[in-house]
Amino acid sequence: MNTVTYDDVHVNFTWEEWTLLDPSQKNLYKDVMLETYRNLTAVGYSWEDHNVEEHCQSYRRHSRLERSHTGEKSSVHTQCVKAFAYDSHLQWNERTYTGGKPNECNQYVKGFAYNSTLQRHKSTHSEEKPYECNQCSKAFARYHLLRMHKKTHSGEKPHECDQCGKAFARHGNLLMHKKTHSGEKPYECNQCGKAFARYSNLLMHERIHTGEKPYECNQCGKAFTFHSSLQRHERIHTGEKPYECIQCGKAFSQLSNLKMHEITHTRENPYECNQCGKLFAYLSHLQRHERIHTGEKPYECNQCGKAFAHLNTLQMHKRAHAGEKPYECDQCSKAFAQHSHLLLHKRTHTGEKPYECYECGNAYAYLSSLQMHTRTHTGEKPYECSQCGKAFASHSDFRIHIRTHTGVKPYECKQCGKNLSCHKSLQRHERTHTGEKPYECNQCGKAFAHLSTLQMHKRAHSGEKPYECKQCGKAFARFSHLQMHDRTHTGEKPYECNECGKAFAQNSQLQLHKRTHTGEKPYECTQCGKAFAYINSLQNHVKKSYCRETI
């Protein structure tokens, strides 16, 4: 037979229930609880191991609320039903209301009414945890915490909600859960008026107004408003990932991340946009998506006034002002403004490619790369230029294309001052100054400044010509060659001289033609110094040895 505990006989009322009792019923409640305490004391119940103060909190709260409405000042001994059969217990109880706190902590100037409370408080300084679980060896500073912890092993949930059937291991958790049905939020912030179902939630909320961050990381000194935030942060240092997926074994540092990951197995998308019908796995993603339709940008930078649809985008933007890059790679020391960028960068070291194409099996390091690749199968080009109608599969290509209309070239070479329209073009251009050729052919050892040039070179070894003309069947090793060839069928000449109006099928032909207007002659003979507009003219000059005849 199980031992009867105080929790089994204790009756707790919510404020709403308490107000329904008439004075005689409240007095009866006090008498019953007094008798309960006497009986438990008589059978040797250890109050030292039980935090009796916690069971009086709700009654004291009800009394305060009741007095605030009636203006009544109740007597000392009727402020709480926590009466005891023995004088020592009664004296304990009286201290709560007389303010007597004879026991003081010598490490922190804080007074306590009871010696046992002082001892429990001191254990927070000494980190003493004398109560150990015999199943998992986890230790606790207080006995009642150990008892509650043991229910996690037994799975016991004796407290069941009579409205929805949900069960809880602790009676207090059940009481808090019931407020979700009643909608009761008795704790209101006196600064902004926001109401909460739990007093602890109100206390945490108030830190938003005060700016208090009492929880500090002892490794890096970063401070947090909530203890849970500190715990999550500490896992960055320890690398701990306690939440593991039971289907694939992947581990996560946060429970919320695990729950989001589990949806990838079920492919469940329960949240639908009522404007465009797009489905989302998470409510937060739907809410962010809806701002695309509404155009709402509630987060504004206080330095430049720029507004953003998402808070994390604003936070990342602020780092652009501060130049802050707090996330550093532990292998190459490269720093990043965003943690997600660091995680993506690390894949360049590990070679990890977690995103695989279902159609061809190609794997990619980044989700965006997979999405762009998928469009090669579907032919989708969602980004269309409003000026010329040209469509693109990737947004970055679309933005670069727009610069051909606007003439914007925001990237400048520091050595020669040349401006280029995209960052990749600048990087490729800089190699003409440094002579760097990082891409080497593993068959002949020839090195190249650009990856695309290496890939095209490899086709010289393999003989591969993947680009075929749909009209005549002629195949080409390079896509640009196919495009130029197609113009022989269509007669298209998209490159027009802005001085004389003459049109050309290829951009290189237009550049050569422009020299007839500018008089530019960039190719010079090293022997006689004569200059030419075209490289083939210089080559012919050298072959025929005109320069030697003039010397």
XYZ file of C-alpha atoms in Angstrom:
551
model
C 0.000 0.000 0.000
C 1.391 3.420 -1.013
C 2.267 5.936 1.708
C -0.155 8.837 2.023
C 1.568 12.183 1.404
C 0.559 15.742 2.093
C -0.199 16.223 -1.623
C -2.832 13.471 -1.393
C -4.866 15.287 1.269
C -4.127 18.919 0.474
C -6.992 20.857 -1.191
C -6.064 23.855 -3.280
C -8.544 26.443 -4.609
C -8.126 28.806 -7.555
C -9.069 32.438 -6.941
C -12.226 31.952 -8.981
C -13.253 28.951 -6.849
C -12.363 30.738 -3.611
C -14.673 33.685 -4.373
C -17.604 31.271 -4.748
C -17.242 30.087 -1.135
C -19.308 31.784 1.559
C -17.720 32.683 4.956
C -18.916 29.471 6.633
C -17.386 27.328 3.877
C -14.087 29.211 4.151
C -14.066 28.629 7.927
C -14.823 24.942 7.343
C -11.872 24.772 4.951
C -9.604 26.257 7.621
C -10.845 23.757 10.232
C -10.375 20.771 7.903
C -6.846 21.821 7.007
C -6.027 22.402 10.672
C -7.205 18.870 11.464
C -5.157 17.549 8.542
C -1.981 19.150 9.858
C -2.651 17.785 13.357
C -3.186 14.254 12.056
C -0.068 14.316 9.877
C 2.001 15.673 12.748
C 0.614 12.994 15.057
C 1.772 10.187 12.755
C 5.272 11.691 12.609
C 5.105 13.508 9.252
C 8.396 15.359 8.637
C 7.719 19.011 7.901
C 11.475 19.566 7.627
C 11.471 17.611 4.360
C 8.380 19.319 2.989
C 8.124 22.929 1.905
C 4.846 23.715 3.654
C 5.132 27.341 2.654
C 4.477 26.460 -0.971
C 1.060 24.999 -0.135
C 0.012 28.238 1.484
C 0.875 30.507 -1.426
C -2.491 30.264 -3.166
C -4.426 30.899 0.056
C -2.318 33.985 0.879
C -2.858 35.275 -2.634
C -6.622 34.773 -2.308
C -6.606 36.580 1.021
C -4.710 39.539 -0.432
C -7.090 39.781 -3.360
C -10.107 39.421 -1.066
C -8.877 42.168 1.254
C -8.150 44.461 -1.679
C -11.838 44.234 -2.627
C -13.377 44.356 0.881
C -10.804 46.572 2.635
C -10.874 44.078 5.508
C -7.791 43.690 7.702
C -7.867 40.116 8.910
C -6.194 39.028 12.134
C -2.741 37.528 12.266
C -3.848 33.984 13.037
C -6.569 33.830 10.357
C -4.337 34.946 7.478
C -3.431 31.368 6.710
C -4.870 27.973 7.566
C -1.365 26.719 8.114
C -1.952 25.960 11.815
C -0.219 23.222 13.718
C -1.016 21.019 16.695
C 2.235 21.826 18.434
C 3.403 25.185 19.734
C 6.652 25.016 17.776
C 4.732 24.737 14.528
C 2.405 27.549 15.556
C 5.418 29.715 16.371
C 6.813 28.948 12.931
C 3.583 30.086 11.368
C 3.381 33.274 13.421
C 6.790 34.396 12.161
C 5.407 34.592 8.691
C 3.072 37.388 9.713
C 4.972 39.103 12.516
C 7.987 39.592 10.264
C 10.327 37.795 12.670
C 13.285 36.420 10.733
C 15.864 35.322 13.329
C 17.865 33.231 10.861
C 20.096 35.209 8.531
C 22.370 33.963 5.730
C 25.989 35.041 6.328
C 26.852 35.010 2.591
C 23.965 37.055 1.336
C 22.049 39.537 3.502
C 18.719 37.776 3.405
C 16.509 36.864 6.381
C 14.384 33.748 6.846
C 11.568 32.895 9.240
C 12.584 29.244 9.653
C 15.902 27.570 10.224
C 15.052 24.852 7.664
C 14.427 27.539 5.024
C 17.795 29.082 5.860
C 19.486 25.699 5.465
C 17.819 25.162 2.085
C 18.863 28.645 0.993
C 22.472 28.027 2.072
C 22.565 24.970 -0.174
C 22.257 27.348 -3.159
C 25.637 28.862 -2.136
C 27.342 25.588 -1.396
C 25.694 23.800 -4.340
C 24.960 20.995 -1.897
C 22.457 18.492 -3.312
C 21.942 15.810 -0.698
C 18.898 14.122 -2.285
C 19.897 11.733 -5.078
C 17.678 9.738 -7.441
C 18.408 6.005 -7.096
C 17.587 5.415 -10.780
C 19.578 8.059 -12.662
C 21.759 9.504 -9.850
C 20.537 13.055 -10.503
C 20.848 15.099 -7.305
C 18.580 17.777 -5.846
C 18.892 20.418 -3.162
C 15.364 19.763 -1.848
C 13.517 16.556 -1.086
C 10.233 17.555 -2.715
C 12.108 18.204 -5.990
C 13.456 14.648 -5.871
C 9.943 13.287 -5.311
C 8.601 15.195 -8.290
C 11.567 14.060 -10.407
C 10.885 10.385 -9.634
C 7.554 10.683 -11.419
C 9.465 11.169 -14.675
C 10.805 7.596 -14.284
C 7.526 6.007 -13.237
C 5.543 7.956 -15.817
C 2.991 8.593 -13.113
C 0.586 11.427 -13.922
C -2.102 11.308 -11.254
C -3.566 14.757 -11.906
C -5.954 14.744 -14.868
C -7.824 17.653 -16.452
C -11.574 17.028 -16.318
C -12.125 19.049 -19.513
C -9.647 17.591 -22.002
C -8.277 14.525 -20.193
C -4.650 15.685 -20.285
C -2.697 14.315 -17.308
C 0.095 15.894 -15.266
C 2.666 14.669 -12.781
C 2.185 17.744 -10.560
C -0.986 19.262 -9.209
C 0.372 22.780 -9.756
C 0.874 22.056 -13.443
C -2.735 20.910 -13.704
C -3.952 24.145 -12.101
C -1.903 26.212 -14.543
C -3.164 24.094 -17.450
C -6.797 24.702 -16.465
C -6.278 28.397 -17.064
C -5.861 27.627 -20.760
C -9.507 26.491 -20.727
C -10.854 29.316 -18.597
C -8.700 31.980 -20.267
C -7.941 33.346 -16.811
C -4.942 35.699 -16.685
C -4.894 37.204 -13.204
C -1.353 38.638 -13.338
C -1.157 41.958 -15.174
C 1.903 44.075 -15.996
C 1.468 47.534 -14.471
C 3.565 49.124 -17.238
C 2.004 47.842 -20.452
C -1.150 46.089 -19.229
C -0.258 42.676 -20.680
C -1.812 39.853 -18.641
C -0.429 36.394 -17.830
C -1.822 33.138 -16.514
C 1.262 32.530 -14.354
C 2.987 34.843 -11.917
C 6.414 33.540 -13.011
C 5.637 34.591 -16.595
C 4.793 38.092 -15.371
C 8.119 38.312 -13.508
C 10.023 37.284 -16.642
C 8.028 39.725 -18.772
C 8.851 42.626 -16.444
C 12.545 42.152 -17.287
C 11.750 43.414 -20.790
C 10.869 46.767 -19.227
C 13.713 46.847 -16.685
C 16.360 45.425 -19.024
C 17.456 43.065 -16.257
C 19.584 40.112 -17.401
C 20.391 38.134 -14.257
C 21.722 34.981 -15.928
C 25.337 35.247 -17.093
C 27.420 32.698 -18.998
C 30.516 31.889 -16.950
C 32.529 31.142 -20.121
C 31.968 34.197 -22.320
C 30.176 36.589 -19.957
C 27.085 37.019 -22.132
C 23.986 37.817 -20.057
C 20.416 36.617 -20.566
C 16.964 37.593 -19.364
C 15.794 34.001 -18.860
C 17.490 30.945 -17.387
C 16.263 28.786 -20.281
C 18.039 31.145 -22.720
C 21.271 30.725 -20.758
C 20.921 26.926 -20.835
C 20.444 26.942 -24.606
C 23.419 29.290 -25.010
C 25.702 27.075 -22.891
C 25.181 24.241 -25.376
C 27.110 26.331 -27.928
C 30.168 25.967 -25.664
C 29.596 22.339 -24.649
C 28.315 21.104 -28.013
C 25.601 19.208 -26.141
C 22.661 18.036 -28.283
C 20.272 16.266 -25.914
C 17.284 16.034 -28.279
C 17.594 13.142 -30.734
C 15.269 12.187 -33.601
C 14.017 8.616 -33.093
C 13.691 8.103 -36.868
C 17.085 9.179 -38.213
C 19.183 9.704 -35.080
C 19.988 13.341 -35.813
C 20.540 15.313 -32.600
C 19.629 18.909 -31.738
C 20.533 21.349 -29.003
C 16.952 22.647 -28.697
C 13.648 20.801 -28.423
C 11.928 23.226 -30.797
C 14.502 22.398 -33.500
C 13.830 18.685 -33.047
C 10.077 19.212 -33.427
C 10.600 21.209 -36.615
C 12.951 18.512 -37.928
C 10.401 15.731 -37.260
C 8.020 17.368 -39.734
C 10.565 16.647 -42.506
C 9.859 12.946 -41.971
C 6.065 13.275 -42.060
C 6.090 15.984 -44.812
C 3.221 17.530 -42.928
C 2.338 21.138 -43.869
C -0.714 21.997 -41.770
C -0.596 25.809 -42.117
C -2.051 27.266 -45.331
C -1.938 30.851 -46.587
C -5.497 31.986 -47.295
C -4.298 34.351 -50.035
C -2.095 32.175 -52.238
C -2.684 28.677 -50.830
C 0.976 28.021 -50.023
C 1.467 25.437 -47.267
C 3.863 25.675 -44.335
C 5.116 23.229 -41.750
C 5.278 25.875 -38.999
C 2.885 28.623 -37.944
C 5.751 31.102 -37.556
C 6.720 30.517 -41.200
C 3.136 31.195 -42.306
C 3.058 34.432 -40.288
C 6.324 35.618 -41.858
C 5.040 34.646 -45.322
C 1.830 36.649 -44.866
C 3.911 39.827 -44.618
C 4.795 39.333 -48.300
C 1.127 39.929 -49.094
C 0.528 42.717 -46.579
C 3.874 44.451 -47.090
C 4.109 44.885 -43.329
C 7.589 45.775 -42.039
C 7.230 46.271 -38.283
C 10.953 46.242 -37.420
C 12.777 49.538 -38.092
C 16.470 50.359 -37.743
C 16.925 53.294 -35.344
C 20.117 54.364 -37.127
C 19.080 54.596 -40.778
C 15.295 54.160 -40.613
C 15.259 51.093 -42.861
C 12.354 48.764 -42.047
C 12.243 44.960 -42.128
C 9.552 42.311 -42.113
C 11.430 40.079 -39.673
C 13.194 40.810 -36.378
C 16.203 38.609 -37.153
C 16.727 40.497 -40.433
C 16.827 43.777 -38.485
C 19.328 42.302 -36.004
C 21.579 41.142 -38.841
C 21.247 44.538 -40.529
C 22.398 46.314 -37.360
C 25.661 44.386 -37.556
C 26.315 46.107 -40.880
C 26.422 49.416 -38.972
C 28.545 48.018 -36.166
C 30.777 45.898 -38.410
C 30.240 43.118 -35.884
C 31.094 39.545 -36.920
C 30.672 37.478 -33.774
C 30.698 34.020 -35.369
C 34.204 32.721 -36.132
C 35.214 29.480 -37.844
C 37.429 27.416 -35.523
C 39.297 25.934 -38.500
C 40.219 28.938 -40.654
C 39.251 31.855 -38.332
C 36.972 33.417 -40.947
C 34.310 35.512 -39.187
C 30.647 35.980 -40.046
C 27.890 38.360 -39.020
C 25.298 35.562 -38.964
C 25.464 32.172 -37.261
C 23.687 30.517 -40.203
C 26.460 31.750 -42.527
C 29.071 30.166 -40.250
C 27.220 26.834 -40.330
C 27.044 26.965 -44.134
C 30.731 27.900 -44.330
C 31.750 24.915 -42.190
C 30.463 22.613 -44.925
C 33.351 23.805 -47.104
C 35.655 22.111 -44.556
C 33.563 18.989 -43.885
C 32.359 18.474 -47.468
C 28.877 17.822 -46.097
C 26.098 17.952 -48.730
C 22.829 17.235 -46.933
C 20.457 18.352 -49.709
C 19.899 15.695 -52.382
C 17.891 15.944 -55.604
C 15.147 13.289 -55.725
C 15.304 13.127 -59.520
C 19.006 12.766 -60.329
C 20.654 12.154 -56.935
C 22.887 15.231 -57.118
C 23.795 16.498 -53.629
C 24.345 20.078 -52.493
C 25.739 21.828 -49.461
C 23.023 24.501 -49.459
C 19.241 24.301 -49.758
C 19.205 27.304 -52.100
C 21.581 25.437 -54.442
C 19.235 22.437 -54.494
C 16.246 24.690 -55.202
C 18.037 26.328 -58.137
C 19.155 22.907 -59.421
C 15.581 21.574 -59.238
C 14.573 24.295 -61.684
C 16.841 22.688 -64.312
C 14.437 19.728 -64.186
C 11.219 21.747 -64.034
C 12.356 24.570 -66.327
C 10.911 27.065 -63.847
C 12.176 30.653 -64.149
C 10.234 32.639 -61.562
C 12.237 35.884 -61.789
C 11.264 37.960 -64.835
C 12.726 41.288 -65.901
C 9.985 43.942 -66.252
C 12.027 45.842 -68.854
C 12.969 43.171 -71.386
C 10.931 40.150 -70.266
C 13.955 37.895 -69.788
C 13.379 35.297 -67.053
C 15.836 33.729 -64.616
C 15.885 30.664 -62.397
C 17.830 32.368 -59.583
C 17.182 35.698 -57.895
C 20.895 36.583 -57.822
C 21.156 36.204 -61.623
C 18.033 38.334 -61.960
C 19.545 41.142 -59.851
C 22.803 41.061 -61.833
C 20.833 41.219 -65.079
C 18.939 44.332 -63.926
C 22.290 46.130 -63.675
C 22.676 45.753 -67.474
C 19.688 48.109 -67.751
C 20.637 50.494 -64.955
C 24.374 50.475 -65.690
C 25.121 50.089 -61.972
C 28.566 48.600 -61.292
C 28.991 48.688 -57.514
C 32.133 46.549 -57.271
C 35.424 48.386 -57.896
C 38.879 46.881 -58.319
C 41.283 48.463 -55.795
C 44.254 48.039 -58.129
C 43.047 49.437 -61.443
C 39.756 51.109 -60.518
C 37.669 49.051 -62.937
C 33.999 48.740 -61.927
C 32.086 45.515 -62.279
C 28.407 44.657 -61.906
C 28.730 41.642 -59.575
C 31.067 40.423 -56.839
C 31.989 37.221 -58.692
C 33.120 39.243 -61.690
C 35.314 41.334 -59.381
C 36.881 38.193 -57.887
C 37.611 36.789 -61.353
C 39.000 40.136 -62.490
C 41.344 40.409 -59.485
C 43.027 37.191 -60.593
C 44.287 39.014 -63.694
C 46.361 41.144 -61.296
C 47.462 38.396 -58.918
C 47.943 35.703 -61.552
C 46.216 33.244 -59.230
C 44.985 30.043 -60.904
C 43.391 27.943 -58.191
C 41.639 25.435 -60.464
C 43.936 22.673 -61.784
C 43.155 19.876 -64.252
C 43.845 16.482 -62.638
C 44.683 14.953 -66.039
C 47.243 17.337 -67.538
C 48.043 19.649 -64.635
C 47.017 22.817 -66.469
C 45.715 25.493 -64.100
C 42.936 28.014 -64.592
C 41.787 31.191 -62.934
C 38.105 30.240 -63.154
C 36.231 27.032 -62.331
C 34.045 27.324 -65.423
C 37.166 27.472 -67.607
C 38.480 24.274 -65.974
C 35.165 22.521 -66.559
C 35.184 23.524 -70.216
C 38.836 22.435 -70.511
C 38.004 18.979 -69.157
C 35.658 18.488 -72.106
C 38.730 18.681 -74.358
C 39.918 15.459 -72.663
C 36.565 13.739 -72.586
C 35.297 15.023 -75.944
C 31.983 15.811 -74.275
C 29.710 18.242 -76.125
C 26.591 18.503 -73.985
C 24.988 21.486 -75.761
C 23.175 20.513 -78.966
C 21.398 22.742 -81.471
C 17.729 21.777 -81.735
C 17.557 22.889 -85.353
C 20.592 21.315 -87.011
C 21.862 18.903 -84.356
C 25.338 20.422 -84.112
C 26.844 19.946 -80.645
C 29.077 22.246 -78.633
C 31.288 21.951 -75.584
C 30.215 25.357 -74.291
C 26.743 26.778 -73.827
C 27.894 30.224 -74.972
C 28.999 28.675 -78.272
C 25.558 27.135 -78.719
C 23.941 30.533 -78.059
C 26.134 32.204 -80.653
C 25.428 29.385 -83.099
C 21.654 29.714 -82.595
C 21.868 33.277 -83.897
C 22.989 31.950 -87.278
C 19.517 30.380 -87.506
C 17.530 33.262 -86.045
C 19.586 36.115 -87.490
C 19.428 37.804 -84.094
C 21.954 40.581 -83.482
C 21.364 41.779 -79.918
C 24.563 43.854 -79.566
C 24.181 47.314 -81.097
C 26.761 50.104 -81.377
C 25.437 53.204 -79.633
C 27.409 55.493 -81.993
C 26.532 54.220 -85.466
C 23.702 51.759 -84.797
C 25.457 48.762 -86.378
C 24.352 45.467 -84.775
C 26.324 42.291 -84.037
C 25.526 38.725 -83.092
C 28.306 38.558 -80.500
C 29.385 40.987 -77.810
C 33.080 40.422 -78.657
C 32.389 41.610 -82.229
C 30.768 44.769 -80.870
C 33.801 45.465 -78.629
C 36.154 45.109 -81.603
C 33.957 47.342 -83.728
C 33.948 50.116 -81.088
C 37.705 50.512 -81.579
C 37.012 51.928 -85.041
C 35.311 54.834 -83.257
C 37.705 55.228 -80.345
C 40.924 54.551 -82.283
C 42.051 52.268 -79.469
C 44.965 49.964 -80.364
C 45.693 47.770 -77.334
C 47.999 45.242 -79.063
C 51.606 46.465 -79.443
C 54.573 44.770 -81.141
C 57.411 44.250 -78.662
C 60.065 44.603 -81.362
C 59.104 47.761 -83.229
C 56.448 49.271 -80.974
C 53.752 49.403 -83.664
C 50.195 49.129 -82.217
C 47.123 47.359 -83.597
C 43.398 47.399 -82.872
C 43.030 43.621 -83.231
C 45.184 40.749 -82.006
C 45.065 38.922 -85.357
C 46.550 42.031 -87.017
C 49.441 41.916 -84.543
C 49.922 38.179 -85.171
C 50.017 38.713 -88.928
C 52.504 41.552 -88.451
C 54.873 39.356 -86.421
C 54.619 36.441 -88.882
C 55.470 38.580 -91.902
C 58.369 40.217 -90.048
C 57.452 43.759 -91.088
C 59.020 45.014 -87.885
C 62.427 43.491 -88.723
C 62.494 45.147 -92.138
C 62.013 48.541 -90.547
C 64.869 48.158 -88.078
